[in-house]
Tab-separated table of C-alpha atoms in Angstrom:
chain	number	residue	atom	x	y	z
A	24	UNK	CA	117.186	80.602	148.299
A	25	UNK	CA	114.141	82.775	148.769
A	26	UNK	CA	115.157	84.817	145.798
A	27	UNK	CA	115.636	81.592	143.702
A	28	UNK	CA	112.207	80.348	144.720
A	29	UNK	CA	110.437	83.625	143.892
A	30	UNK	CA	112.352	83.814	140.570
A	31	UNK	CA	111.453	80.343	139.449
A	32	UNK	CA	107.737	80.485	140.319
A	33	UNK	CA	106.815	82.931	137.548
A	34	UNK	CA	108.921	80.974	135.094
A	35	UNK	CA	107.178	77.702	136.086
A	36	UNK	CA	103.797	79.414	135.781
A	37	UNK	CA	104.761	80.769	132.329
A	38	UNK	CA	105.887	77.274	131.194
A	39	UNK	CA	102.600	75.813	132.471
A	40	UNK	CA	100.599	78.377	130.615
A	41	UNK	CA	102.536	77.732	127.425
A	42	UNK	CA	102.008	73.972	127.854
A	43	UNK	CA	98.276	74.418	128.462
A	44	UNK	CA	98.006	76.681	125.455
A	45	UNK	CA	99.728	74.076	123.281
A	46	UNK	CA	97.444	71.360	124.522
A	47	UNK	CA	94.348	73.443	123.784
A	48	UNK	CA	95.730	74.330	120.361
A	49	UNK	CA	96.263	70.689	119.376
A	50	UNK	CA	93.018	69.572	121.019
A	51	UNK	CA	90.963	72.229	119.178
A	52	UNK	CA	92.730	71.368	115.941
A	53	UNK	CA	91.942	67.643	116.342
A	54	UNK	CA	88.274	68.320	117.194
A	55	UNK	CA	87.637	70.562	114.175
A	56	UNK	CA	89.530	68.147	111.976
A	57	UNK	CA	87.489	65.139	113.238
A	58	UNK	CA	84.244	66.817	112.179
A	59	UNK	CA	85.043	67.726	108.575
A	60	UNK	CA	84.045	64.481	106.898
A	61	UNK	CA	81.568	62.953	109.423
A	62	UNK	CA	78.451	64.040	107.606
A	63	UNK	CA	79.665	62.838	104.175
A	64	UNK	CA	80.424	59.291	105.368
A	65	UNK	CA	76.976	58.693	106.692
A	66	UNK	CA	75.081	58.129	103.465
A	67	UNK	CA	76.995	55.162	102.052
A	68	UNK	CA	76.190	52.822	104.963
A	69	UNK	CA	72.625	53.961	105.264
A	70	UNK	CA	71.788	53.774	101.522
A	71	UNK	CA	71.353	49.969	101.235
A	72	UNK	CA	69.308	49.600	104.459
A	73	UNK	CA	67.305	52.816	104.480
A	74	UNK	CA	66.046	52.433	100.902
A	75	UNK	CA	67.641	55.548	99.519
A	76	UNK	CA	67.220	55.434	95.721
A	77	UNK	CA	70.100	55.929	93.359
A	78	UNK	CA	69.125	59.599	92.531
A	79	UNK	CA	69.189	60.495	96.222
A	80	UNK	CA	72.589	58.819	96.811
A	81	UNK	CA	73.898	60.506	93.733
A	82	UNK	CA	72.551	63.900	94.795
A	83	UNK	CA	73.969	63.590	98.303
A	84	UNK	CA	77.226	62.454	96.925
A	85	UNK	CA	77.362	65.334	94.411
A	86	UNK	CA	76.524	68.148	96.953
A	87	UNK	CA	79.681	68.043	99.160
A	88	UNK	CA	82.338	68.408	96.437
A	89	UNK	CA	80.249	70.829	94.338
A	90	UNK	CA	79.451	73.119	97.239
A	91	UNK	CA	82.983	72.963	98.641
A	92	UNK	CA	84.275	73.912	95.187
A	93	UNK	CA	81.920	76.797	94.820
A	94	UNK	CA	82.434	78.024	98.410
A	95	UNK	CA	86.204	77.590	98.803
A	96	UNK	CA	86.868	81.278	97.736
A	97	UNK	CA	84.690	82.280	100.775
A	98	UNK	CA	87.589	81.147	102.900
A	99	UNK	CA	89.778	83.971	101.550
A	100	UNK	CA	87.129	86.562	102.395
A	101	UNK	CA	86.581	85.079	105.883
A	102	UNK	CA	90.305	84.967	106.521
A	103	UNK	CA	90.794	88.581	105.362
A	104	UNK	CA	87.890	89.937	107.533
A	105	UNK	CA	88.087	87.700	110.563
A	106	UNK	CA	91.499	86.077	110.669
A	107	UNK	CA	92.084	82.311	110.759
A	108	UNK	CA	90.898	81.587	114.295
A	109	UNK	CA	87.629	83.527	114.078
A	110	UNK	CA	86.909	82.193	110.626
A	111	UNK	CA	87.335	78.589	111.928
A	112	UNK	CA	85.029	79.276	114.800
A	113	UNK	CA	82.399	80.697	112.474
A	114	UNK	CA	82.732	77.658	110.239
A	115	UNK	CA	82.400	75.376	113.311
A	116	UNK	CA	79.131	77.106	114.208
A	117	UNK	CA	77.851	76.640	110.634
A	118	UNK	CA	78.825	72.936	110.853
A	119	UNK	CA	76.679	72.488	113.985
A	120	UNK	CA	73.700	74.236	112.321
A	121	UNK	CA	73.975	72.046	109.266
A	122	UNK	CA	74.164	68.827	111.332
A	123	UNK	CA	70.979	69.748	113.144
A	124	UNK	CA	69.101	70.678	109.926
A	125	UNK	CA	70.073	67.329	108.332
A	126	UNK	CA	67.773	65.525	110.839
A	127	UNK	CA	64.627	67.191	109.592
A	128	UNK	CA	63.471	64.728	106.922
A	129	UNK	CA	64.792	64.444	103.326
A	130	UNK	CA	64.568	68.217	102.553
A	131	UNK	CA	66.466	68.904	105.722
A	132	UNK	CA	69.075	66.266	104.798
A	133	UNK	CA	69.671	67.938	101.476
A	134	UNK	CA	69.656	71.549	102.780
A	135	UNK	CA	71.821	70.584	105.840
A	136	UNK	CA	74.308	68.851	103.600
A	137	UNK	CA	74.653	72.064	101.636
A	138	UNK	CA	75.253	74.066	104.871
A	139	UNK	CA	77.803	71.581	106.235
A	140	UNK	CA	79.614	71.448	102.880
A	141	UNK	CA	79.882	75.219	102.705
A	142	UNK	CA	81.430	75.351	106.212
A	143	UNK	CA	83.756	72.526	105.474
A	144	UNK	CA	84.957	74.416	102.326
A	145	UNK	CA	86.217	77.229	104.651
A	146	UNK	CA	87.941	74.738	106.999
A	147	UNK	CA	89.577	72.898	104.140
A	148	UNK	CA	91.171	76.095	102.732
A	149	UNK	CA	92.196	77.483	106.132
A	150	UNK	CA	93.764	74.361	107.657
A	151	UNK	CA	97.041	74.521	105.699
A	152	UNK	CA	97.338	78.242	106.397
A	153	UNK	CA	96.549	77.739	110.083
A	154	UNK	CA	99.119	74.946	110.324
A	155	UNK	CA	101.764	77.087	108.576
A	156	UNK	CA	101.048	80.027	110.996
A	157	UNK	CA	100.544	78.329	114.383
A	158	UNK	CA	102.930	75.397	114.161
A	159	UNK	CA	106.723	75.210	113.522
A	160	UNK	CA	107.652	74.522	109.933
A	161	UNK	CA	109.099	71.068	110.790
A	162	UNK	CA	105.627	70.129	112.132
A	163	UNK	CA	103.777	70.772	108.906
A	164	UNK	CA	103.681	67.164	107.869
A	165	UNK	CA	102.822	65.905	111.352
A	166	UNK	CA	99.935	68.287	111.713
A	167	UNK	CA	98.578	67.673	108.216
A	168	UNK	CA	98.712	63.992	109.182
A	169	UNK	CA	96.884	64.616	112.421
A	170	UNK	CA	94.314	66.575	110.381
A	171	UNK	CA	93.695	63.745	108.022
A	172	UNK	CA	93.835	61.017	110.776
A	173	UNK	CA	91.307	62.890	112.902
A	174	UNK	CA	89.119	63.519	109.867
A	175	UNK	CA	89.105	59.806	109.103
A	176	UNK	CA	88.754	58.545	112.598
A	177	UNK	CA	85.748	60.806	113.363
A	178	UNK	CA	83.991	59.681	110.182
A	179	UNK	CA	84.810	56.036	110.702
A	180	UNK	CA	83.297	55.948	114.211
A	181	UNK	CA	80.050	57.577	112.982
A	182	UNK	CA	79.906	55.417	109.807
A	183	UNK	CA	80.262	52.249	111.860
A	184	UNK	CA	77.264	53.322	114.033
A	185	UNK	CA	74.944	54.113	111.157
A	186	UNK	CA	73.452	50.699	110.597
A	187	UNK	CA	73.234	49.718	114.338
A	188	UNK	CA	71.505	53.029	115.286
A	189	UNK	CA	69.189	52.822	112.318
A	190	UNK	CA	68.048	49.352	113.426
A	191	UNK	CA	67.951	50.214	117.162
A	192	UNK	CA	65.621	53.170	116.487
A	193	UNK	CA	62.957	51.290	114.580
A	194	UNK	CA	64.686	51.584	111.148
A	195	UNK	CA	64.493	55.387	111.206
A	196	UNK	CA	67.388	57.234	109.509
A	197	UNK	CA	67.109	60.705	111.095
A	198	UNK	CA	68.396	59.524	114.487
A	199	UNK	CA	71.363	57.880	112.819
A	200	UNK	CA	72.008	61.083	110.867
A	201	UNK	CA	71.696	63.008	114.165
A	202	UNK	CA	74.877	61.380	115.473
A	203	UNK	CA	76.835	63.969	113.499
A	204	UNK	CA	75.632	66.638	115.942
A	205	UNK	CA	77.981	65.299	118.640
A	206	UNK	CA	81.341	65.868	116.865
A	207	UNK	CA	79.954	69.116	115.436
A	208	UNK	CA	79.263	70.452	118.965
A	209	UNK	CA	82.705	69.219	120.121
A	210	UNK	CA	84.345	70.930	117.156
A	211	UNK	CA	82.732	74.245	117.975
A	212	UNK	CA	83.688	73.996	121.666
A	213	UNK	CA	87.223	73.076	120.664
A	214	UNK	CA	87.731	76.309	118.686
A	215	UNK	CA	86.637	78.609	121.492
A	216	UNK	CA	90.037	78.749	123.323
A	217	UNK	CA	91.708	79.882	120.022
A	218	UNK	CA	89.657	83.010	119.961
A	219	UNK	CA	92.005	84.443	122.598
A	220	UNK	CA	94.862	84.090	120.042
A	221	UNK	CA	92.846	85.401	117.129
A	222	UNK	CA	94.915	87.243	114.489
A	223	UNK	CA	93.923	90.696	113.370
A	224	UNK	CA	92.133	90.748	110.089
A	225	UNK	CA	94.216	91.595	107.061
A	226	UNK	CA	94.381	95.318	106.715
A	227	UNK	CA	95.122	95.150	102.976
A	228	UNK	CA	92.105	93.525	101.336
A	229	UNK	CA	93.679	93.761	97.857
A	230	UNK	CA	96.673	91.572	98.848
A	231	UNK	CA	95.053	88.195	98.333
A	232	UNK	CA	93.253	89.361	95.188
A	233	UNK	CA	96.643	90.517	93.808
A	234	UNK	CA	98.176	87.036	94.431
A	235	UNK	CA	95.317	85.163	92.687
A	236	UNK	CA	96.178	86.097	89.013
A	237	UNK	CA	99.848	85.195	89.595
A	238	UNK	CA	98.777	81.740	90.901
A	239	UNK	CA	96.415	81.125	88.069
A	240	UNK	CA	99.196	81.760	85.491
A	241	UNK	CA	101.397	79.024	86.912
A	242	UNK	CA	101.438	75.334	85.932
A	243	UNK	CA	101.949	74.546	89.606
A	244	UNK	CA	98.436	75.728	90.442
A	245	UNK	CA	96.899	73.754	87.636
A	246	UNK	CA	98.869	70.589	88.494
A	247	UNK	CA	97.819	70.905	92.145
A	248	UNK	CA	94.221	71.283	90.932
A	249	UNK	CA	94.376	68.186	88.765
A	250	UNK	CA	96.021	66.143	91.548
A	251	UNK	CA	93.532	67.178	94.167
A	252	UNK	CA	90.551	67.059	91.771
A	253	UNK	CA	91.130	63.542	90.585
A	254	UNK	CA	91.985	62.169	94.022
A	255	UNK	CA	88.943	63.857	95.539
A	256	UNK	CA	86.706	62.657	92.663
A	257	UNK	CA	87.721	59.065	93.467
A	258	UNK	CA	87.367	59.603	97.214
A	259	UNK	CA	83.796	60.915	97.043
A	260	UNK	CA	82.705	58.353	94.444
A	261	UNK	CA	84.020	55.534	96.684
A	262	UNK	CA	82.466	57.102	99.743
A	263	UNK	CA	79.064	57.252	98.010
A	264	UNK	CA	79.057	53.821	96.250
A	265	UNK	CA	81.454	51.424	98.001
A	266	UNK	CA	78.736	49.676	100.020
A	267	UNK	CA	76.428	49.451	96.953
A	268	UNK	CA	79.301	47.938	94.901
A	269	UNK	CA	79.895	45.318	97.573
A	270	UNK	CA	76.203	44.536	98.039
A	271	UNK	CA	75.805	44.042	94.287
A	272	UNK	CA	78.736	41.605	94.472
A	273	UNK	CA	76.947	39.503	97.130
A	274	UNK	CA	78.253	41.027	100.402
A	275	UNK	CA	75.585	41.354	103.143
A	276	UNK	CA	74.391	44.957	103.670
A	277	UNK	CA	75.543	45.124	107.264
A	278	UNK	CA	78.990	43.869	106.228
A	279	UNK	CA	79.068	46.378	103.404
A	280	UNK	CA	78.394	49.150	105.915
A	281	UNK	CA	81.238	47.922	108.080
A	282	UNK	CA	83.548	47.930	104.982
A	283	UNK	CA	82.640	51.590	104.637
A	284	UNK	CA	83.761	52.206	108.188
A	285	UNK	CA	86.959	50.146	107.419
A	286	UNK	CA	87.595	52.188	104.343
A	287	UNK	CA	87.487	55.356	106.459
A	288	UNK	CA	89.844	53.755	108.989
A	289	UNK	CA	92.244	53.248	106.053
A	290	UNK	CA	91.677	56.920	105.166
A	291	UNK	CA	92.752	57.893	108.632
A	292	UNK	CA	95.843	55.691	108.440
A	293	UNK	CA	96.976	56.796	105.042
A	294	UNK	CA	96.121	60.382	105.939
A	295	UNK	CA	98.417	60.243	109.015
A	296	UNK	CA	101.454	58.507	107.407
A	297	UNK	CA	101.540	60.016	103.894
A	298	UNK	CA	101.925	63.763	104.795
A	299	UNK	CA	104.579	62.986	107.411
A	300	UNK	CA	106.643	61.148	104.787
A	301	UNK	CA	105.955	63.709	102.090
A	302	UNK	CA	106.879	66.661	104.278
A	303	UNK	CA	110.283	65.095	105.152
A	304	UNK	CA	111.225	65.297	101.499
A	305	UNK	CA	112.032	68.211	99.170
A	306	UNK	CA	110.579	66.349	96.189
A	307	UNK	CA	107.030	64.895	96.682
A	308	UNK	CA	106.787	63.212	93.203
A	309	UNK	CA	107.640	59.805	94.529
A	310	UNK	CA	104.918	60.118	97.119
A	311	UNK	CA	102.332	61.143	94.530
A	312	UNK	CA	103.235	58.118	92.424
A	313	UNK	CA	103.022	55.817	95.479
A	314	UNK	CA	99.530	57.141	96.228
A	315	UNK	CA	98.458	56.447	92.640
A	316	UNK	CA	99.833	52.841	92.751
A	317	UNK	CA	98.091	52.075	96.093
A	318	UNK	CA	94.766	53.393	94.806
A	319	UNK	CA	95.135	51.447	91.604
A	320	UNK	CA	95.728	48.194	93.594
A	321	UNK	CA	92.591	48.774	95.626
A	322	UNK	CA	90.389	49.533	92.606
A	323	UNK	CA	91.902	46.549	90.685
A	324	UNK	CA	90.901	44.269	93.557
A	325	UNK	CA	87.410	45.757	93.634
A	326	UNK	CA	87.136	45.128	89.855
A	327	UNK	CA	88.386	41.556	89.767
A	328	UNK	CA	87.146	40.088	93.050
A	329	UNK	CA	85.043	42.479	95.095
A	330	UNK	CA	83.462	39.804	97.362
A	331	UNK	CA	86.570	37.697	97.854
A	332	UNK	CA	88.554	40.087	100.066
A	333	UNK	CA	86.419	43.226	100.718
A	334	UNK	CA	88.391	43.938	103.962
A	335	UNK	CA	91.620	44.128	101.968
A	336	UNK	CA	90.132	46.313	99.185
A	337	UNK	CA	88.462	48.683	101.593
A	338	UNK	CA	91.611	49.219	103.619
A	339	UNK	CA	93.901	49.581	100.558
A	340	UNK	CA	91.543	52.111	98.968
A	341	UNK	CA	91.310	53.945	102.265
A	342	UNK	CA	95.054	54.187	102.660
A	343	UNK	CA	95.625	55.398	99.113
A	344	UNK	CA	92.663	57.863	98.889
A	345	UNK	CA	93.279	59.092	102.431
A	346	UNK	CA	96.975	59.693	101.609
A	347	UNK	CA	96.032	61.641	98.474
A	348	UNK	CA	93.611	63.842	100.418
A	349	UNK	CA	96.187	64.643	103.094
A	350	UNK	CA	99.299	65.071	100.899
A	351	UNK	CA	97.539	67.832	99.133
A	352	UNK	CA	97.824	70.053	102.213
A	353	UNK	CA	101.570	69.452	102.323
A	354	UNK	CA	101.876	70.345	98.606
A	355	UNK	CA	100.070	73.711	99.157
A	356	UNK	CA	102.432	74.500	102.119
A	357	UNK	CA	105.617	73.436	100.218
A	358	UNK	CA	104.742	75.142	96.927
A	359	UNK	CA	103.556	78.343	98.594
A	360	UNK	CA	106.070	80.986	99.462
A	361	UNK	CA	104.088	82.906	102.165
A	362	UNK	CA	100.843	82.361	104.060
A	363	UNK	CA	98.975	84.500	101.506
A	364	UNK	CA	100.509	82.434	98.685
A	365	UNK	CA	99.576	79.167	100.450
A	366	UNK	CA	96.038	80.400	100.880
A	367	UNK	CA	95.806	81.384	97.189
A	368	UNK	CA	97.122	78.003	96.042
A	369	UNK	CA	94.846	76.245	98.413
A	370	UNK	CA	91.783	78.145	97.269
A	371	UNK	CA	92.484	77.738	93.551
A	372	UNK	CA	93.240	74.000	93.829
A	373	UNK	CA	90.274	73.281	96.012
A	374	UNK	CA	87.853	75.406	94.009
A	375	UNK	CA	88.760	73.704	90.725
A	376	UNK	CA	89.466	70.315	92.402
A	377	UNK	CA	86.107	70.051	94.150
A	378	UNK	CA	84.210	71.070	90.980
A	379	UNK	CA	86.099	68.175	89.181
A	380	UNK	CA	85.285	65.901	92.069
A	381	UNK	CA	81.606	66.741	91.912
A	382	UNK	CA	81.387	64.667	88.752
A	383	UNK	CA	82.494	61.524	90.493
A	384	UNK	CA	79.270	60.238	92.021
A	385	UNK	CA	77.352	61.113	88.832
A	386	UNK	CA	79.920	59.504	86.583
A	387	UNK	CA	79.750	56.232	88.652
A	388	UNK	CA	75.982	56.309	88.589
A	389	UNK	CA	75.689	56.982	84.810
A	390	UNK	CA	78.170	54.294	83.921
A	391	UNK	CA	76.474	51.760	86.194
A	392	UNK	CA	73.072	52.546	84.775
A	393	UNK	CA	74.331	52.350	81.196
A	394	UNK	CA	76.097	49.025	81.620
A	395	UNK	CA	74.203	47.421	84.558
A	396	UNK	CA	77.507	46.699	86.181
A	397	UNK	CA	79.988	48.415	88.562
A	398	UNK	CA	82.928	47.185	86.355
A	399	UNK	CA	82.663	50.222	84.090
A	400	UNK	CA	82.824	52.913	86.829
A	401	UNK	CA	85.794	51.095	88.502
A	402	UNK	CA	87.596	50.760	85.154
A	403	UNK	CA	87.048	54.542	84.584
A	404	UNK	CA	88.605	55.258	88.013
A	405	UNK	CA	91.714	53.289	86.992
A	406	UNK	CA	92.004	55.384	83.819
A	407	UNK	CA	91.780	58.607	85.901
A	408	UNK	CA	94.529	57.345	88.108
A	409	UNK	CA	96.765	56.948	85.041
A	410	UNK	CA	96.045	60.556	84.051
A	411	UNK	CA	96.833	61.746	87.514
A	412	UNK	CA	100.166	59.948	87.559
A	413	UNK	CA	101.274	62.111	84.599
A	414	UNK	CA	99.549	65.443	85.166
A	415	UNK	CA	100.400	65.819	88.907
A	416	UNK	CA	104.155	65.620	88.613
A	417	UNK	CA	104.546	69.362	88.542
A	418	UNK	CA	102.743	69.669	91.876
A	419	UNK	CA	105.366	67.533	93.536
A	420	UNK	CA	108.436	69.736	93.128
A	421	UNK	CA	109.591	73.390	92.837
A	422	UNK	CA	110.387	74.776	89.473
A	423	UNK	CA	113.219	77.258	89.044
A	424	UNK	CA	111.148	79.157	86.583
A	425	UNK	CA	108.015	79.933	88.458
A	426	UNK	CA	108.700	81.238	92.018
A	427	UNK	CA	108.154	84.950	92.598
A	428	UNK	CA	109.947	85.040	95.968
A	429	UNK	CA	112.555	82.925	97.663
A	430	UNK	CA	110.945	80.666	100.281
A	431	UNK	CA	112.059	81.521	103.814
A	432	UNK	CA	109.588	79.767	106.032
A	433	UNK	CA	109.518	76.164	104.832
């Protein structure tokens, strides 16, 4: 009996350590995920009440996708030199710095948004690789869903607090913007335990660079880029202008701000469910089409009767656009053959996709200014969805003509 007791104690301790390690892994993943869209969801609710002019809203809507597109390749360099865990920690530190800088007047808001966007670019690219490496293959869809849900939930909470904090602080917007510091600090703390498990940097710097030309020569990469680019264009245009569209239709500014928060709740819900469903299937084309249809329903409602049922349109748009954002991560993991290949696909698709998406807030603003109505931008969004339904089909399934290696991990 004594021997049995002494033999089981180390095993119990080992299981406890494994359990604690798993909890820290998931908690850290949730915290870094929750912080990746917080800053970008703050401007929409504040714009109508803080008096931001159209050029300011357009610029602050343009910066995130533009900078994330330009800085996505930085994630490959960071991964090669630091490994995924250290690179995510460095990105978390940069997110915190950017959140602090954004409180320092309008120049700080612009510069800080650039800093936050560059850090988010690294996180966006590394998350699918991190999930593929640290979680079991059958957990890919669940963890990408957790990523999207946490991202949406964190942003929704902060967005809902924008107008109340603005009014409670004497109608001053910097304190409201400063709320983003809290999740940024939690995200940084959450990544610290993972430094103990940090992978060694890649000893072959040329490996990722060698993969890139092969990726660029495939229709898969271009189809992924188109899917992600159009979905992200619609996401950021809606994030920037949804409250303004509703206010122009007669919705009270406080209610419009709440609809922004509700939209982000929908993003969290769609982001949780869509990747789980998509990851359970070999062919993701039906899921891509479903996402397009849901988004089209939301924009159609916003076009025909924006003030009649804003709660419904905000939720539908959130579910559709959130699903589109989250399913992209599953597509990278499914179409990639190795972690390096996943990283290459993710980098290419996000670099091109975010550059496409950067035109969204500007496109909406120009069409609105030219017509004096929000009907033209919303109609343009519906046309883009039709394009996406056709061009994204290749991203949803494997082609027998393109793979360079047999997949063994997914």
